[in-house]
mmCIF file of C-alpha atoms in Angstrom:
data_model
loop_
_atom_site.group_PDB
_atom_site.id
_atom_site.type_symbol
_atom_site.label_atom_id
_atom_site.label_comp_id
_atom_site.label_asym_id
_atom_site.label_seq_id
_atom_site.Cartn_x
_atom_site.Cartn_y
_atom_site.Cartn_z
ATOM 1 C CA UNK A 1 -0.179 -0.104 -0.073
ATOM 2 C CA UNK A 2 1.477 3.423 -0.749
ATOM 3 C CA UNK A 3 0.508 6.784 0.669
ATOM 4 C CA UNK A 4 0.801 10.127 -0.467
ATOM 5 C CA UNK A 5 0.085 13.707 0.557
ATOM 6 C CA UNK A 6 -0.874 16.688 -1.176
ATOM 7 C CA UNK A 7 -1.472 20.407 0.388
ATOM 8 C CA UNK A 8 -3.686 23.066 -1.582
ATOM 9 C CA UNK A 9 -4.940 26.328 -0.157
ATOM 10 C CA UNK A 10 -8.148 28.110 -1.039
ATOM 11 C CA UNK A 11 -9.359 31.558 0.064
ATOM 12 C CA UNK A 12 -13.053 31.815 0.894
ATOM 13 C CA UNK A 13 -15.131 34.879 1.998
ATOM 14 C CA UNK A 14 -17.248 33.658 4.913
ATOM 15 C CA UNK A 15 -19.492 36.381 6.773
ATOM 16 C CA UNK A 16 -17.164 39.054 5.229
ATOM 17 C CA UNK A 17 -13.967 37.398 6.916
ATOM 18 C CA UNK A 18 -11.158 36.102 5.027
ATOM 19 C CA UNK A 19 -10.616 32.550 5.882
ATOM 20 C CA UNK A 20 -7.924 30.353 4.689
ATOM 21 C CA UNK A 21 -8.758 27.062 3.959
ATOM 22 C CA UNK A 22 -6.454 24.500 3.821
ATOM 23 C CA UNK A 23 -7.143 21.162 2.158
ATOM 24 C CA UNK A 24 -5.559 18.111 2.818
ATOM 25 C CA UNK A 25 -5.953 15.421 0.108
ATOM 26 C CA UNK A 26 -4.813 11.705 1.397
ATOM 27 C CA UNK A 27 -4.113 9.429 -1.756
ATOM 28 C CA UNK A 28 -4.360 5.750 -0.532
ATOM 29 C CA UNK A 29 -3.325 3.396 -3.082
ATOM 30 C CA UNK A 30 -4.936 -0.273 -2.611
ATOM 31 C CA UNK A 31 -3.902 -3.206 -4.382
ATOM 32 C CA UNK A 32 -6.872 -5.300 -4.860
ATOM 33 C CA UNK A 33 -5.096 -8.100 -6.968
ATOM 34 C CA UNK A 34 -1.570 -8.965 -8.184
ATOM 35 C CA UNK A 35 -2.763 -8.920 -11.720
ATOM 36 C CA UNK A 36 -5.078 -5.784 -11.270
ATOM 37 C CA UNK A 37 -4.006 -2.100 -11.090
ATOM 38 C CA UNK A 38 -4.387 -0.309 -7.966
ATOM 39 C CA UNK A 39 -7.136 1.701 -7.099
ATOM 40 C CA UNK A 40 -6.717 5.271 -5.783
ATOM 41 C CA UNK A 41 -9.070 6.712 -3.127
ATOM 42 C CA UNK A 42 -8.939 10.496 -2.514
ATOM 43 C CA UNK A 43 -9.956 11.498 0.968
ATOM 44 C CA UNK A 44 -10.583 15.311 1.223
ATOM 45 C CA UNK A 45 -10.293 17.120 4.625
ATOM 46 C CA UNK A 46 -11.046 20.630 4.938
ATOM 47 C CA UNK A 47 -9.620 22.892 7.771
ATOM 48 C CA UNK A 48 -9.959 26.730 8.127
ATOM 49 C CA UNK A 49 -6.747 28.730 9.013
ATOM 50 C CA UNK A 50 -7.732 31.725 10.993
ATOM 51 C CA UNK A 51 -6.679 34.348 13.519
ATOM 52 C CA UNK A 52 -8.163 34.655 16.898
ATOM 53 C CA UNK A 53 -10.251 38.029 15.757
ATOM 54 C CA UNK A 54 -11.774 35.709 13.031
ATOM 55 C CA UNK A 55 -13.497 33.569 15.435
ATOM 56 C CA UNK A 56 -16.953 34.363 17.012
ATOM 57 C CA UNK A 57 -17.173 35.477 20.671
ATOM 58 C CA UNK A 58 -18.200 32.137 21.905
ATOM 59 C CA UNK A 59 -15.210 30.342 19.992
ATOM 60 C CA UNK A 60 -12.606 33.074 21.304
ATOM 61 C CA UNK A 61 -14.004 32.282 24.842
ATOM 62 C CA UNK A 62 -13.164 28.547 24.184
ATOM 63 C CA UNK A 63 -9.859 29.067 23.218
ATOM 64 C CA UNK A 64 -9.260 31.233 26.423
ATOM 65 C CA UNK A 65 -10.529 28.194 28.527
ATOM 66 C CA UNK A 66 -8.025 25.932 26.565
ATOM 67 C CA UNK A 67 -5.174 28.434 27.215
ATOM 68 C CA UNK A 68 -6.359 28.443 31.141
ATOM 69 C CA UNK A 69 -5.996 24.822 30.949
ATOM 70 C CA UNK A 70 -2.407 24.532 29.976
ATOM 71 C CA UNK A 71 -1.483 26.377 33.231
ATOM 72 C CA UNK A 72 -3.535 23.529 35.110
ATOM 73 C CA UNK A 73 -1.902 20.331 33.533
ATOM 74 C CA UNK A 74 0.381 17.880 35.635
ATOM 75 C CA UNK A 75 2.955 16.966 33.312
ATOM 76 C CA UNK A 76 6.071 15.787 35.265
ATOM 77 C CA UNK A 77 7.341 13.433 32.495
ATOM 78 C CA UNK A 78 6.514 15.028 28.976
ATOM 79 C CA UNK A 79 6.631 18.617 30.379
ATOM 80 C CA UNK A 80 3.997 19.323 27.601
ATOM 81 C CA UNK A 81 1.255 21.242 28.884
ATOM 82 C CA UNK A 82 -2.061 20.607 26.864
ATOM 83 C CA UNK A 83 -5.326 22.540 27.745
ATOM 84 C CA UNK A 84 -9.181 22.022 26.521
ATOM 85 C CA UNK A 85 -11.898 24.293 26.650
ATOM 86 C CA UNK A 86 -15.472 22.904 25.969
ATOM 87 C CA UNK A 87 -18.661 24.706 25.390
ATOM 88 C CA UNK A 88 -22.013 22.833 25.596
ATOM 89 C CA UNK A 89 -25.081 23.810 23.673
ATOM 90 C CA UNK A 90 -26.601 25.027 26.946
ATOM 91 C CA UNK A 91 -23.856 27.556 27.248
ATOM 92 C CA UNK A 92 -21.934 25.662 30.153
ATOM 93 C CA UNK A 93 -18.201 25.509 30.049
ATOM 94 C CA UNK A 94 -15.538 23.258 31.116
ATOM 95 C CA UNK A 95 -11.888 23.359 31.342
ATOM 96 C CA UNK A 96 -9.556 20.128 30.862
ATOM 97 C CA UNK A 97 -5.645 19.457 31.011
ATOM 98 C CA UNK A 98 -3.504 16.626 30.641
ATOM 99 C CA UNK A 99 -2.735 14.616 33.732
ATOM 100 C CA UNK A 100 0.209 12.334 33.506
ATOM 101 C CA UNK A 101 1.097 9.159 35.807
ATOM 102 C CA UNK A 102 4.319 7.140 35.930
ATOM 103 C CA UNK A 103 2.085 4.298 34.735
ATOM 104 C CA UNK A 104 1.393 6.115 31.482
ATOM 105 C CA UNK A 105 -1.970 4.631 30.572
ATOM 106 C CA UNK A 106 -3.341 5.850 33.775
ATOM 107 C CA UNK A 107 -2.787 9.258 32.491
ATOM 108 C CA UNK A 108 -5.586 11.329 30.584
ATOM 109 C CA UNK A 109 -5.402 13.631 28.064
ATOM 110 C CA UNK A 110 -6.670 17.263 28.023
ATOM 111 C CA UNK A 111 -9.604 16.813 25.690
ATOM 112 C CA UNK A 112 -10.823 13.546 27.322
ATOM 113 C CA UNK A 113 -10.937 15.206 30.735
ATOM 114 C CA UNK A 114 -12.924 18.108 29.557
ATOM 115 C CA UNK A 115 -15.234 15.982 27.549
ATOM 116 C CA UNK A 116 -15.738 13.388 30.370
ATOM 117 C CA UNK A 117 -16.205 16.295 32.996
ATOM 118 C CA UNK A 118 -18.797 17.701 30.828
ATOM 119 C CA UNK A 119 -20.641 14.472 30.306
ATOM 120 C CA UNK A 120 -20.630 13.723 33.926
ATOM 121 C CA UNK A 121 -22.123 16.979 34.572
ATOM 122 C CA UNK A 122 -24.668 17.304 31.967
ATOM 123 C CA UNK A 123 -24.836 13.841 30.393
ATOM 124 C CA UNK A 124 -27.843 14.928 28.030
ATOM 125 C CA UNK A 125 -26.239 18.155 26.677
ATOM 126 C CA UNK A 126 -24.563 18.101 23.238
ATOM 127 C CA UNK A 127 -21.025 19.642 23.166
ATOM 128 C CA UNK A 128 -20.967 22.341 20.716
ATOM 129 C CA UNK A 129 -17.152 23.710 20.739
ATOM 130 C CA UNK A 130 -13.727 21.929 21.708
ATOM 131 C CA UNK A 131 -10.791 23.960 21.946
ATOM 132 C CA UNK A 132 -7.141 22.704 22.294
ATOM 133 C CA UNK A 133 -3.977 24.650 23.218
ATOM 134 C CA UNK A 134 -0.635 23.475 24.251
ATOM 135 C CA UNK A 135 2.558 24.845 25.710
ATOM 136 C CA UNK A 136 5.953 23.416 24.913
ATOM 137 C CA UNK A 137 8.668 21.968 27.061
ATOM 138 C CA UNK A 138 9.960 25.568 27.246
ATOM 139 C CA UNK A 139 6.616 26.605 28.754
ATOM 140 C CA UNK A 140 5.635 28.744 25.683
ATOM 141 C CA UNK A 141 2.685 28.245 23.873
ATOM 142 C CA UNK A 142 3.205 26.314 20.668
ATOM 143 C CA UNK A 143 3.623 28.314 17.472
ATOM 144 C CA UNK A 144 1.669 25.770 15.412
ATOM 145 C CA UNK A 145 -1.802 24.152 16.529
ATOM 146 C CA UNK A 146 -1.521 20.820 18.103
ATOM 147 C CA UNK A 147 -4.079 18.171 17.304
ATOM 148 C CA UNK A 148 -5.871 15.441 19.251
ATOM 149 C CA UNK A 149 -4.516 12.161 19.502
ATOM 150 C CA UNK A 150 -5.899 8.977 18.264
ATOM 151 C CA UNK A 151 -7.574 8.186 21.260
ATOM 152 C CA UNK A 152 -9.215 11.528 21.896
ATOM 153 C CA UNK A 153 -10.174 11.611 18.176
ATOM 154 C CA UNK A 154 -12.183 8.141 18.615
ATOM 155 C CA UNK A 155 -13.731 10.041 21.933
ATOM 156 C CA UNK A 156 -14.788 12.953 19.869
ATOM 157 C CA UNK A 157 -16.406 10.840 17.314
ATOM 158 C CA UNK A 158 -18.358 8.932 20.021
ATOM 159 C CA UNK A 159 -19.496 12.296 21.198
ATOM 160 C CA UNK A 160 -20.683 13.444 17.905
ATOM 161 C CA UNK A 161 -22.346 10.249 17.250
ATOM 162 C CA UNK A 162 -23.961 10.310 20.819
ATOM 163 C CA UNK A 163 -25.601 13.708 20.286
ATOM 164 C CA UNK A 164 -26.088 13.569 16.507
ATOM 165 C CA UNK A 165 -24.360 16.923 16.310
ATOM 166 C CA UNK A 166 -20.744 17.989 14.722
ATOM 167 C CA UNK A 167 -18.624 19.708 17.106
ATOM 168 C CA UNK A 168 -16.431 22.725 16.054
ATOM 169 C CA UNK A 169 -12.889 21.844 16.943
ATOM 170 C CA UNK A 170 -10.319 24.758 17.551
ATOM 171 C CA UNK A 171 -6.843 24.035 17.292
ATOM 172 C CA UNK A 172 -4.803 27.064 18.848
ATOM 173 C CA UNK A 173 -1.448 28.188 17.614
ATOM 174 C CA UNK A 174 0.393 31.332 18.227
ATOM 175 C CA UNK A 175 0.634 31.637 14.269
ATOM 176 C CA UNK A 176 -2.887 30.509 13.664
ATOM 177 C CA UNK A 177 -5.827 28.658 14.777
ATOM 178 C CA UNK A 178 -7.328 25.640 12.865
ATOM 179 C CA UNK A 179 -11.212 25.859 12.878
ATOM 180 C CA UNK A 180 -12.419 22.382 12.002
ATOM 181 C CA UNK A 181 -16.072 21.762 11.303
ATOM 182 C CA UNK A 182 -16.395 18.075 12.596
ATOM 183 C CA UNK A 183 -14.048 15.518 13.876
ATOM 184 C CA UNK A 184 -14.454 13.387 10.366
ATOM 185 C CA UNK A 185 -12.072 16.232 8.849
ATOM 186 C CA UNK A 186 -9.329 15.179 11.089
ATOM 187 C CA UNK A 187 -10.256 11.253 11.073
ATOM 188 C CA UNK A 188 -12.250 10.427 7.908
ATOM 189 C CA UNK A 189 -12.517 6.725 8.120
ATOM 190 C CA UNK A 190 -13.699 6.656 11.553
ATOM 191 C CA UNK A 191 -14.888 3.278 13.316
ATOM 192 C CA UNK A 192 -18.483 4.748 14.003
ATOM 193 C CA UNK A 193 -20.644 7.106 12.158
ATOM 194 C CA UNK A 194 -24.040 8.995 12.737
#
């Protein structure tokens, strides 16, 4: 099996704001039979690349929650501080942060800690926004956006499936913010679907 990546950029006008849309195409070549040619499948993800000022007030607030979470994390091993902010449909807000443990499977990522806290307090309320930010080992906010790990992506898929609603996912970096409409843009071949 062969894989290839291609990046393209489009500029879209959205509500009089200039958004840069980054399109990632993943080409997966699948050999179906030794005597047949390989089939190419194109998977397309769309990610808006924007500044903080281009986000709605509610989205900006979610970013602030994530930034706050980076200061609460417990990371004695990796020294990589991740924070997450969750906003529910009813306006309730939650902060999550990564919590490490010497037995690595016992730790938890910021995204899951925020989503699980929200689910414990408001089990019937859909999640509207998930924002993620990180501080590197130098203690500074990362220049580029940081994306969720595979386990967190699967939890986000389950959250969308549970409530039959896509989340707005905001990945913060000092240079730019990635605004993603639905987890399938980050994980197109998901285990479950709604």
